[in-house]
Backbone as a ProteinNet text record, in pm:
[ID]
protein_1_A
[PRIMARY]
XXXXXXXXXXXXXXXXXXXXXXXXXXXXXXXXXXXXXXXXXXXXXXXXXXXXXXXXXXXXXXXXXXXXXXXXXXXXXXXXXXXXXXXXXXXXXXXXXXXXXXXXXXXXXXXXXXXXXXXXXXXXXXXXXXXXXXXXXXXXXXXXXXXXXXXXXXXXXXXXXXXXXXXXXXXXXXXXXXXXXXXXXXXXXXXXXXXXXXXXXXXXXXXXXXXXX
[TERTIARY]
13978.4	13939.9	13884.3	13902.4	13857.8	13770.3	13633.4	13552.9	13535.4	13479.2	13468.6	13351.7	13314.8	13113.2	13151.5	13089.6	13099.6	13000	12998.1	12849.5	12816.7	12711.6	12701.9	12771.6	12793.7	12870.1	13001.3	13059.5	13190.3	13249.2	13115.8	13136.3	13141.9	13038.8	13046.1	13190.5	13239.7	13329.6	13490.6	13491.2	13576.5	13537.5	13475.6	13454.7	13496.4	13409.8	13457.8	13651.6	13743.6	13812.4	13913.9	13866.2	13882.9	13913.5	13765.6	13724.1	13828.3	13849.2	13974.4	14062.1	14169	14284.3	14308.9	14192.7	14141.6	14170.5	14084.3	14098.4	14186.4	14302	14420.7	14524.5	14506.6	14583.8	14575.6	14429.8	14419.6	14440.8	14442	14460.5	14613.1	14688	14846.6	14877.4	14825.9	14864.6	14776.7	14668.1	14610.5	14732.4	14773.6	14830.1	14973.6	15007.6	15162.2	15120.3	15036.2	14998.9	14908.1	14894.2	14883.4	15016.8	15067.9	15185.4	15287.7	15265.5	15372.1	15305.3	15158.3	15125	15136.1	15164.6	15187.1	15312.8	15419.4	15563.7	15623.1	15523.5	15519.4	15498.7	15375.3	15319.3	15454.2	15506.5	15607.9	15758.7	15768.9	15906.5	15938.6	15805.7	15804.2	15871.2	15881.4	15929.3	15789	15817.3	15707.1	15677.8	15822.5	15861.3	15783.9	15784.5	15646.8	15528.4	15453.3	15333	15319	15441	15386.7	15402	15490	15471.3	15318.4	15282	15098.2	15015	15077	14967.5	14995.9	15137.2	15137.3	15062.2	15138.2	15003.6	14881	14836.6	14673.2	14633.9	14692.8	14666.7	14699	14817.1	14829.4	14712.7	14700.7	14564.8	14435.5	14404.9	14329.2	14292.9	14483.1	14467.9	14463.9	14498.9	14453.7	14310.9	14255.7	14121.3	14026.6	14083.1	14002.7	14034.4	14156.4	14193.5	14127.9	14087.1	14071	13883.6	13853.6	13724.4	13657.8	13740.4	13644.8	13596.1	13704.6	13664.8	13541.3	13503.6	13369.8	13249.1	13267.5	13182.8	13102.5	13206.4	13160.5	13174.9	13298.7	13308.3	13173	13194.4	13177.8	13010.2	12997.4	12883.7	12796.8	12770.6	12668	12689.3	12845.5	12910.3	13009.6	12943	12981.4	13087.7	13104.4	13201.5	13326.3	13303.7	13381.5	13462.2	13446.6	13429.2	13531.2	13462.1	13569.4	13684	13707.1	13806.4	13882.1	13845.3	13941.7	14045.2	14041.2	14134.8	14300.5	14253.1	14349.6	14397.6	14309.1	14352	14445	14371.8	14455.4	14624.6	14614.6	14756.4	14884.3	14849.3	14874.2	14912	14764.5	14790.8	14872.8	14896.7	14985.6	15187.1	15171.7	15311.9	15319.4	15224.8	15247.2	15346.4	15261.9	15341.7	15481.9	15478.5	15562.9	15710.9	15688.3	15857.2	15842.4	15758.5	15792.2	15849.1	15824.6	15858.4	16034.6	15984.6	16182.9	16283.1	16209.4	16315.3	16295	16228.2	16285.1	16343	16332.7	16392.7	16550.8	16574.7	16702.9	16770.5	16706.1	16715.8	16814.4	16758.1	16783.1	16833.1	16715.6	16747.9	16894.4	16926.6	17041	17187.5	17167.9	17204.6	17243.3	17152.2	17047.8	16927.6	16916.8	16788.1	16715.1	16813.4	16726.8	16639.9	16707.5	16697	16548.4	16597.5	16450.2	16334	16335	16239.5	16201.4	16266.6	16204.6	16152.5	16155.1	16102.9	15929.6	15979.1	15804.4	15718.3	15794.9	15724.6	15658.1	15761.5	15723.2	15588.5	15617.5	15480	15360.1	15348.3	15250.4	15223.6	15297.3	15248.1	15177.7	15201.7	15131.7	14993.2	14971.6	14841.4	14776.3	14796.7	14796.3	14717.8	14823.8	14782.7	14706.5	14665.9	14577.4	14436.7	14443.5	14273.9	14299.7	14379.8	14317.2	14283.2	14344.6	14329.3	14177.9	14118.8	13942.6	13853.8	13899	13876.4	13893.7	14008.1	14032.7	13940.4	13914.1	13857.5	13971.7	13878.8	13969.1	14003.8	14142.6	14265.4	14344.7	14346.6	14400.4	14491.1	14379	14379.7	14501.7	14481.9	14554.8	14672.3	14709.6	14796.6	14906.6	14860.9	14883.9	14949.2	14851.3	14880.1	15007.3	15012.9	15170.6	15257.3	15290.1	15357.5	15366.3	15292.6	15331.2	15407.9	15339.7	15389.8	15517.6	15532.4	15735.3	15785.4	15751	15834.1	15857.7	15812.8	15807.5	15860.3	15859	15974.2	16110.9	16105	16223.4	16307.1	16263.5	16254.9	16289.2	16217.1	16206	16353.2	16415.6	16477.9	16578.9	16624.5	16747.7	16802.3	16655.9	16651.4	16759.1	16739.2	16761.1	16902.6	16938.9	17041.3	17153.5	17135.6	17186.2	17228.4	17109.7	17140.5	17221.7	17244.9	17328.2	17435.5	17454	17631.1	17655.2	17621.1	17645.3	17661.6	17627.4	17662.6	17564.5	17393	17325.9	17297.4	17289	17248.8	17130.8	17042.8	16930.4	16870	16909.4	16922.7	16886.8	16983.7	17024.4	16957.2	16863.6	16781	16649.3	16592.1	16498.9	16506.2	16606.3	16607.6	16584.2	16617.3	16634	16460.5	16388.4	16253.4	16176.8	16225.8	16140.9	16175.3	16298.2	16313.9	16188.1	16112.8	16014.3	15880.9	15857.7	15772.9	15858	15957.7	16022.9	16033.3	16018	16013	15903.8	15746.7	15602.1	15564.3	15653.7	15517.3	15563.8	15639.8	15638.2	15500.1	15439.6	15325.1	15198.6	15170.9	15046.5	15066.8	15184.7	15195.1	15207.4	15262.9	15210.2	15071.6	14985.2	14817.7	14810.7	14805	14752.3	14786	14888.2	14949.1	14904.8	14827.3	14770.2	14838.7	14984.3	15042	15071.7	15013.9	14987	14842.8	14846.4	14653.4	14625.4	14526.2	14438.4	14464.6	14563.6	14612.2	14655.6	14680.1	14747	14855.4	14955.6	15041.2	15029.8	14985.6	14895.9	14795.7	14746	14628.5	14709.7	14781.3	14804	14955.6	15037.5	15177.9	15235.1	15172.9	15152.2	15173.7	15034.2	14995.4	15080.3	15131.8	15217.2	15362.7	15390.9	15511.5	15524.2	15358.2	15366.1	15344.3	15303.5	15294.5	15440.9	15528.3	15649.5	15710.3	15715.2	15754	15735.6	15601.4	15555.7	15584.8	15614.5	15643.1	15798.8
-2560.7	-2459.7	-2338.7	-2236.9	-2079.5	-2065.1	-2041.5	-1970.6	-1801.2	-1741.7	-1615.1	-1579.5	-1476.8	-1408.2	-1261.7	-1258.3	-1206.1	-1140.3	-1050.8	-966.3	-1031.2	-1063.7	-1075.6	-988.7	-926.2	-811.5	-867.8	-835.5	-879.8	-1029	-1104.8	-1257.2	-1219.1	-1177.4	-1193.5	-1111.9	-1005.5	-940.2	-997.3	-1124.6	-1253.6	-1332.9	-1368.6	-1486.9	-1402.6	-1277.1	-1205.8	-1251.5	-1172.4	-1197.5	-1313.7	-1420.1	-1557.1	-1621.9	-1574.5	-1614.4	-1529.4	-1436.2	-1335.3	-1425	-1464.9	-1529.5	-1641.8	-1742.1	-1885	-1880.5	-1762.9	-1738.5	-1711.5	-1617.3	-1583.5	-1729.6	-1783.1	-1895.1	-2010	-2045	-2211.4	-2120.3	-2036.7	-1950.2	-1983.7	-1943.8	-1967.7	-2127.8	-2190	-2345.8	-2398.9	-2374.8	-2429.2	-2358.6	-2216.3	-2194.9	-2237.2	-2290.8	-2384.3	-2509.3	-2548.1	-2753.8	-2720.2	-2573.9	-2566.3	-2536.6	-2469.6	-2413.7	-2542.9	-2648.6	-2753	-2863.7	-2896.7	-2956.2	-2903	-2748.4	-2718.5	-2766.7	-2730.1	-2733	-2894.5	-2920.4	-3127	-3151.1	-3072.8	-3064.3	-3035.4	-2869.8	-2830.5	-2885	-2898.6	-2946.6	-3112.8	-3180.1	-3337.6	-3411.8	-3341.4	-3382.8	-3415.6	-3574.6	-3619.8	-3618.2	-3535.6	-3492.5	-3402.1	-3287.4	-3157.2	-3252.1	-3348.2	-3424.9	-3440.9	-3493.1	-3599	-3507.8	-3350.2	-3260.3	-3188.7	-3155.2	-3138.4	-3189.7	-3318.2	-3400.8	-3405.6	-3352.7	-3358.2	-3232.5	-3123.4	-2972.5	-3017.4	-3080.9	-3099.4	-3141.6	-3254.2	-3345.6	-3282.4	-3144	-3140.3	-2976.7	-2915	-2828.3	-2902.6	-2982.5	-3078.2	-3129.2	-3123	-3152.2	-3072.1	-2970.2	-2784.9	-2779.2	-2817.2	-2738.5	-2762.8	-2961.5	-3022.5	-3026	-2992.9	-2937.1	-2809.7	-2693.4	-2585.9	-2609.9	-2708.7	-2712.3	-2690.9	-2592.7	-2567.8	-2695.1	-2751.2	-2912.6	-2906.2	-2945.9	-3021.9	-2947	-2825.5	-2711.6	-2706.7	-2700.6	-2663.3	-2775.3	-2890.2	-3013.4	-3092.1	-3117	-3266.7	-3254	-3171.6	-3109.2	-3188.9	-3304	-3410.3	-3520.1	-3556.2	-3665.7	-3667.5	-3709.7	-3690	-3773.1	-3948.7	-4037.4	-3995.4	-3951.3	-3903.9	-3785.6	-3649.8	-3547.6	-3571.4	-3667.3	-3710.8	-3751.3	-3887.5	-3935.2	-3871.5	-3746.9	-3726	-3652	-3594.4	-3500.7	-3601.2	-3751.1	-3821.8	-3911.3	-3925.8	-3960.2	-3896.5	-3769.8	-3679.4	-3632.4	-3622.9	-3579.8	-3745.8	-3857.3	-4003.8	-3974.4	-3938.3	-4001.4	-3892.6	-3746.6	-3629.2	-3728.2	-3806.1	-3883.3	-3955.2	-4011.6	-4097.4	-4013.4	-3924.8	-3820.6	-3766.9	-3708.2	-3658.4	-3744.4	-3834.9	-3972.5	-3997.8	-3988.6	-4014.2	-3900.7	-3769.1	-3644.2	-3622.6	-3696	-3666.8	-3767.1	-3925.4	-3947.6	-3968.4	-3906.9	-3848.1	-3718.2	-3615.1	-3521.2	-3555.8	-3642.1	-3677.7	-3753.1	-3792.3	-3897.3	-3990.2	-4097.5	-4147.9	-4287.9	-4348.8	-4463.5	-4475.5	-4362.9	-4355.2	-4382.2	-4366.3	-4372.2	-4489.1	-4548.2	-4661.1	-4700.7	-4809.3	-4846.8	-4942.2	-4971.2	-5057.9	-4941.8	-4821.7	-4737.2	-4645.1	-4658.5	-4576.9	-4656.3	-4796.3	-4857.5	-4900.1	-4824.3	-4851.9	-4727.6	-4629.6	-4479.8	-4531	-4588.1	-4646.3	-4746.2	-4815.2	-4912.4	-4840	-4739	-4659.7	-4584.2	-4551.9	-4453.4	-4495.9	-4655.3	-4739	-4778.2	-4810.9	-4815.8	-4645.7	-4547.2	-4432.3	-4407.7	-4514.5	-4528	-4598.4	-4711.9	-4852.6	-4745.8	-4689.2	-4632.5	-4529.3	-4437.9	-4342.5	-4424.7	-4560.8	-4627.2	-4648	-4703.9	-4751.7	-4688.7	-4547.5	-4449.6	-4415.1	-4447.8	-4462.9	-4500.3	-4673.9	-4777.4	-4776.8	-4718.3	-4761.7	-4609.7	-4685.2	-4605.2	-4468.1	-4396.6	-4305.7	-4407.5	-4376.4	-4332	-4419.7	-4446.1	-4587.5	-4506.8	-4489.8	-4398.1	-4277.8	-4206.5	-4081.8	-4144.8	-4271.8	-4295.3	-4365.7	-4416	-4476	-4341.3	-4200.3	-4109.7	-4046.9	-4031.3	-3977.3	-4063.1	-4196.1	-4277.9	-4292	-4222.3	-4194.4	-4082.4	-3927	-3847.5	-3830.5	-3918.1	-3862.4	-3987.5	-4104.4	-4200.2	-4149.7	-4139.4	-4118.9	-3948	-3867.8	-3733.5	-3753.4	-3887.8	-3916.6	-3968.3	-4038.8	-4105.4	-4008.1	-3916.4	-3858.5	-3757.5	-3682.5	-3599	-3702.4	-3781.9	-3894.4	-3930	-3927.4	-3984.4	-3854.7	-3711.6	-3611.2	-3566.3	-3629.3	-3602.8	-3750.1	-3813.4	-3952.3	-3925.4	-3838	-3770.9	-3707	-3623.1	-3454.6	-3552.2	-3613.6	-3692.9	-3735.4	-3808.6	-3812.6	-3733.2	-3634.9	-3537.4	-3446.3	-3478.7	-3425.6	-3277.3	-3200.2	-3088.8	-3010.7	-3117.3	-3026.6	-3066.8	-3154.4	-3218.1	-3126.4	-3003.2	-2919.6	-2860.7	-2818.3	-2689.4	-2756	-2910.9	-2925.7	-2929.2	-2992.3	-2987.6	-2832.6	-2722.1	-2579.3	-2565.3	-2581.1	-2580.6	-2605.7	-2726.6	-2796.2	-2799.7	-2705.5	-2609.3	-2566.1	-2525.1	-2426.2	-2536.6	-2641.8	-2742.7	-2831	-2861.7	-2869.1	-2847.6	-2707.8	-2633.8	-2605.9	-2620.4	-2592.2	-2774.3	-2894.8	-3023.2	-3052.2	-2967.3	-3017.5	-2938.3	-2839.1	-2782.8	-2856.3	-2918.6	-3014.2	-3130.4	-3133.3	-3297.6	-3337.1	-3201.7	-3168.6	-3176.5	-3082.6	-3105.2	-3287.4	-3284.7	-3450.4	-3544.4	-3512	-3589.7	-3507.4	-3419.7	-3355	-3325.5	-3261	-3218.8	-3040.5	-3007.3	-2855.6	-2835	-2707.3	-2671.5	-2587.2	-2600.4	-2560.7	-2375.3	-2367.7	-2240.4	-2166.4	-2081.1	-2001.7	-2116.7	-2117.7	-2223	-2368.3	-2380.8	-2564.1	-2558.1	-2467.6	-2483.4	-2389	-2337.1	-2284.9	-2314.1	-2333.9	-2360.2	-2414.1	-2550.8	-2566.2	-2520.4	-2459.7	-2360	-2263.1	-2174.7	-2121.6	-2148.9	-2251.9	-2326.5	-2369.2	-2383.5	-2472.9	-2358.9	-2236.3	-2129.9	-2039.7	-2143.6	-2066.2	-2186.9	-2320.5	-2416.1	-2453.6	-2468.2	-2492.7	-2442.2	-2300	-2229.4	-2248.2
-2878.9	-2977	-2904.1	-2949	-2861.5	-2907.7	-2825	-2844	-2858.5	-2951.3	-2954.3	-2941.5	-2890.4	-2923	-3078.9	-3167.8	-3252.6	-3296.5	-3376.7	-3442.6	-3569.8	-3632.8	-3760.9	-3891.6	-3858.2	-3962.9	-3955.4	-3840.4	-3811.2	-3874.3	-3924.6	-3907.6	-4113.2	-4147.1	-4274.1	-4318.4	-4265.4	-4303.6	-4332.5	-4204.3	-4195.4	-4278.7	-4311.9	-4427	-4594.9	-4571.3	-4705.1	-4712.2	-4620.6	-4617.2	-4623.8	-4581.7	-4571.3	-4703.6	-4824.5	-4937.4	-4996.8	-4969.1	-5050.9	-5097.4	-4943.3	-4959	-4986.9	-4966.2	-4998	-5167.6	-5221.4	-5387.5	-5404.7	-5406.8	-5464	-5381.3	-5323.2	-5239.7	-5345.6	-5371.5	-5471.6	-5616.9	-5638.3	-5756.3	-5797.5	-5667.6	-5678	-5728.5	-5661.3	-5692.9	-5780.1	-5788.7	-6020.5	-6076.8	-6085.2	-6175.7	-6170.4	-6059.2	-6063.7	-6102.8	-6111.7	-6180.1	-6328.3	-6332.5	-6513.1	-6587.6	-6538.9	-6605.5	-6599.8	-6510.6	-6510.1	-6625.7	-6650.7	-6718.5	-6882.8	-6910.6	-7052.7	-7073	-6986.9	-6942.6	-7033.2	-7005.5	-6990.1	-7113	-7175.9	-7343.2	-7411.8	-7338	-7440.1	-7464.3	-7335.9	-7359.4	-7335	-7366.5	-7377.2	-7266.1	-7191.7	-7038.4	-6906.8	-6919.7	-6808.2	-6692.9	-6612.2	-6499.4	-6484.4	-6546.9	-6525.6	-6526.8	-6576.9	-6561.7	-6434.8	-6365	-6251.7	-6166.3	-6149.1	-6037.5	-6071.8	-6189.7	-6206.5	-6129.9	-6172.9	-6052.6	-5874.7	-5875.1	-5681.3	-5649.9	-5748.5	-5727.1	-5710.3	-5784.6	-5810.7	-5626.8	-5619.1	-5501	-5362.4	-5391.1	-5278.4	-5277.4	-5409.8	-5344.3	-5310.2	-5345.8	-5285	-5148.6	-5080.4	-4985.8	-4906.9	-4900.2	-4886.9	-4894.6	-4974.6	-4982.3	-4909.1	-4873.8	-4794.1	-4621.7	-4626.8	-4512.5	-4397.4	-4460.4	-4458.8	-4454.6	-4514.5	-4554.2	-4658.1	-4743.5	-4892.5	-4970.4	-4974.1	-5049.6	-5026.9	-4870.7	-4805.6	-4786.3	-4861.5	-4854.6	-5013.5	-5091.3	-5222.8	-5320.4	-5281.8	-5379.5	-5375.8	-5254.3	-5193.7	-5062.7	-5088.8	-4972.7	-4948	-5038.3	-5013.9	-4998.4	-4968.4	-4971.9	-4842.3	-4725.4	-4558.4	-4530	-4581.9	-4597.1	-4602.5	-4721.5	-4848.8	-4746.8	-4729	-4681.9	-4544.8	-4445.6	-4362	-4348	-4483.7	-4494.1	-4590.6	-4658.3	-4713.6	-4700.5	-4559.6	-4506	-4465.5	-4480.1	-4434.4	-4570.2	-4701.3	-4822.8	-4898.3	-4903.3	-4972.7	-4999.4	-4829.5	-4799.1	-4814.5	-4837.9	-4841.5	-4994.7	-5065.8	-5251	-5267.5	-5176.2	-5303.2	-5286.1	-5216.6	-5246.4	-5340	-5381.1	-5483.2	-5621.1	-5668.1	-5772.2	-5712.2	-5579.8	-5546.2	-5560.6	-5546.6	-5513.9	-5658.1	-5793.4	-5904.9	-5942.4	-5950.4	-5990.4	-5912.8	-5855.1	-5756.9	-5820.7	-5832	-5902.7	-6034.8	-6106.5	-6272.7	-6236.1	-6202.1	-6220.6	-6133.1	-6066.1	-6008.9	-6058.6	-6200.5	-6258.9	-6169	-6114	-6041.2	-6135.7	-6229	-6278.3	-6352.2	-6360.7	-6455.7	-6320.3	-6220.4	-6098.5	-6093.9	-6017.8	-5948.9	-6007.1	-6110.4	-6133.1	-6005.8	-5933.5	-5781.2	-5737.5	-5683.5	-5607.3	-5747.2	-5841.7	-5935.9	-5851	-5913.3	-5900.7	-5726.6	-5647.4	-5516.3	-5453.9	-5558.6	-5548.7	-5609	-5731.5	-5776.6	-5714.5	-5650.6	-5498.1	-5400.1	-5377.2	-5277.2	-5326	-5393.2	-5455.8	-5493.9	-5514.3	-5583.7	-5420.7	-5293	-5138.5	-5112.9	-5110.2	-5109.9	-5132.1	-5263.8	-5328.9	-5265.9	-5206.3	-5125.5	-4978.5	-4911.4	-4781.4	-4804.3	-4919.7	-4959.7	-4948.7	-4994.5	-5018	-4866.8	-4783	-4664.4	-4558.5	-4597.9	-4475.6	-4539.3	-4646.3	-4651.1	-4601.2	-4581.1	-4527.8	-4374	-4334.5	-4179.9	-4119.9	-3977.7	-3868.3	-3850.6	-3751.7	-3633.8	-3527.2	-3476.2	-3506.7	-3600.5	-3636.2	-3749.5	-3806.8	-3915.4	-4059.8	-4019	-3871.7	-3847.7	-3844.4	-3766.8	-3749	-3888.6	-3947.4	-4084.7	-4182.7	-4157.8	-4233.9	-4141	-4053.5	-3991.5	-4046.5	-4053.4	-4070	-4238.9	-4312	-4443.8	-4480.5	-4393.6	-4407.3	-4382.6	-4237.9	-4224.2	-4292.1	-4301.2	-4327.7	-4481.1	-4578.2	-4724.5	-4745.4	-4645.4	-4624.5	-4656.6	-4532.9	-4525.3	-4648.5	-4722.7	-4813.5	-4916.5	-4958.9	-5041.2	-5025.2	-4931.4	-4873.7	-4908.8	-4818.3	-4858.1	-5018.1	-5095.9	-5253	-5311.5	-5287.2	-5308	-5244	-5152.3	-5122.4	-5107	-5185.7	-5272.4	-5403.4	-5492.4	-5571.1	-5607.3	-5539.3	-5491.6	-5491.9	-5395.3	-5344.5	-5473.2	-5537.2	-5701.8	-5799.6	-5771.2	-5894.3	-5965.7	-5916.9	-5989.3	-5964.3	-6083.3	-6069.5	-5990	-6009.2	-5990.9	-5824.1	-5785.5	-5675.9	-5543.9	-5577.4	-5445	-5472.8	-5566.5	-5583.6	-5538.5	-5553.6	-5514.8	-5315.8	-5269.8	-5141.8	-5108.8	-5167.8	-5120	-5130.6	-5189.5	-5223.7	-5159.5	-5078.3	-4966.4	-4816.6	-4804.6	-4654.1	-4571.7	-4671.3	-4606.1	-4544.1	-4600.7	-4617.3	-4476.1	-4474.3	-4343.6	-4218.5	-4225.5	-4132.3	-4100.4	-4182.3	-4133.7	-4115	-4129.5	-4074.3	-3949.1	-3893.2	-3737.5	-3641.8	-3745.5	-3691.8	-3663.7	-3770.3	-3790.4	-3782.9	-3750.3	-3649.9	-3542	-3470.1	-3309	-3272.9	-3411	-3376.3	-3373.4	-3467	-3522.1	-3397.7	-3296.9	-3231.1	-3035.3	-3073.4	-2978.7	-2874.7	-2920.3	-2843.3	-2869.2	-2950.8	-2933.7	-2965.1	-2910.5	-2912.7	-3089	-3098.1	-3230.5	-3232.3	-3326	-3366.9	-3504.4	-3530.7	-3645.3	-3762.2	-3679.3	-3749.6	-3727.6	-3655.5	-3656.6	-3774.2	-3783	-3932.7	-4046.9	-4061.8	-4182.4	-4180.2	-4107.4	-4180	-4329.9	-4344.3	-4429.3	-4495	-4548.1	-4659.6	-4724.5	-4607.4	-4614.4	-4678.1	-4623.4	-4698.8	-4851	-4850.4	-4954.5	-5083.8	-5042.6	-5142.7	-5157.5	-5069.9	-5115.5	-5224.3	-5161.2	-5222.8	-5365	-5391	-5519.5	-5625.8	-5635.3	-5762.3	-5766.9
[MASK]
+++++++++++++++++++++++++++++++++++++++++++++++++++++++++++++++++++++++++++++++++++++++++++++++++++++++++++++++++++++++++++++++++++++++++++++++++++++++++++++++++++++++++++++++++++++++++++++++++++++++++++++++++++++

């Protein structure tokens, strides 16, 4: 991590800034997991529900990432606070592999293949509590091994889909290019093979404020 020497002015003037984009940033994604949860009200479709809830989980996992979570949620809760930088990003799969295969409608497909999207997702939940439970490096390691293995998973489901015929299939893979192309950033960190930088901490983010809407 780089050290800098800084002025007090200079320091509040960065945080002003910080708080800027932090706000219009979780601003962007509540208002993509509200607008998907009316979506869900209006047009009685449970598919907008369960992407509400990956929004929810994955600004969550943003917030706690970045630190706000552990600043303003959770500030008195240190456990909690630690492990949740490695929960978070675990439970936003759970929604995510249900929201893929209803909207891929998959069961209509493959009801093996539905219902091993909901296995999968009910294990998500499974490795979300244990990456609580387990130590450093465990937990880190458990959470890589969710993140790409259940990518994979998810990406394949979608393009199983597609080879079949579904419409909407190709538009979700186009969505999640960008999300693609930013987790080889923060898994180089996690795996401490690149140093603490710009796109090691925000790729992500970035991706994910193109992705989501």
């Amino acid at each position: 991590t780089p050290i800098q020497f800084v002025s007090e002015s200079g320091l509040s003037a960065e945080q002003q800034r910080i708080s800027l984009v932090h706000g219009m940033y979780f601003g962007l994604l509540g208002m993509v997991a509200i607008f998907a949860l009316i979506s869900a009200v209006v047009m009685r479709d449970v598919a907008y529900a369960w992407f509400s809830l990956y929004a929810l989980a994955i600004n969550a996992s943003v917030a706690t990432g970045v630190g706000v979570a552990g600043l303003h949620l959770w500030p008195n809760a240190p456990v909690w606070a630690d492990a949740a930088e490695y929960v978070m990003p675990a439970l936003s799969f759970a929604p995510l592999l249900v929201f893929i295969a209803l909207t891929a409608s998959l069961r209509a497909r493959s009801a093996a293949v539905f219902w091993l999207f909901c296995v999968l997702a009910a294990l998500a939940l499974g490795a979300a509590v244990a990456c609580y439970w387990l130590p450093s490096p465990q937990r880190l390691h458990l959470l890589l091994g969710v993140v790409i293995g259940l990518t994979l998973v998810g990406l394949a489901g979608l393009g199983w889909a597609w080879y079949h015929g579904d419409r909407f299939a190709r538009w979700l893979l186009a969505a999640f290019v960008p999300m693609l192309i930013a987790l080889p950033f923060p898994v180089a960190r996690w795996l401490a093979l690149a140093p603490l930088g710009f796109w090691t901490q925000h790729a992500i983010q970035l991706a994910l404020a193109v992705t989501l809407p």
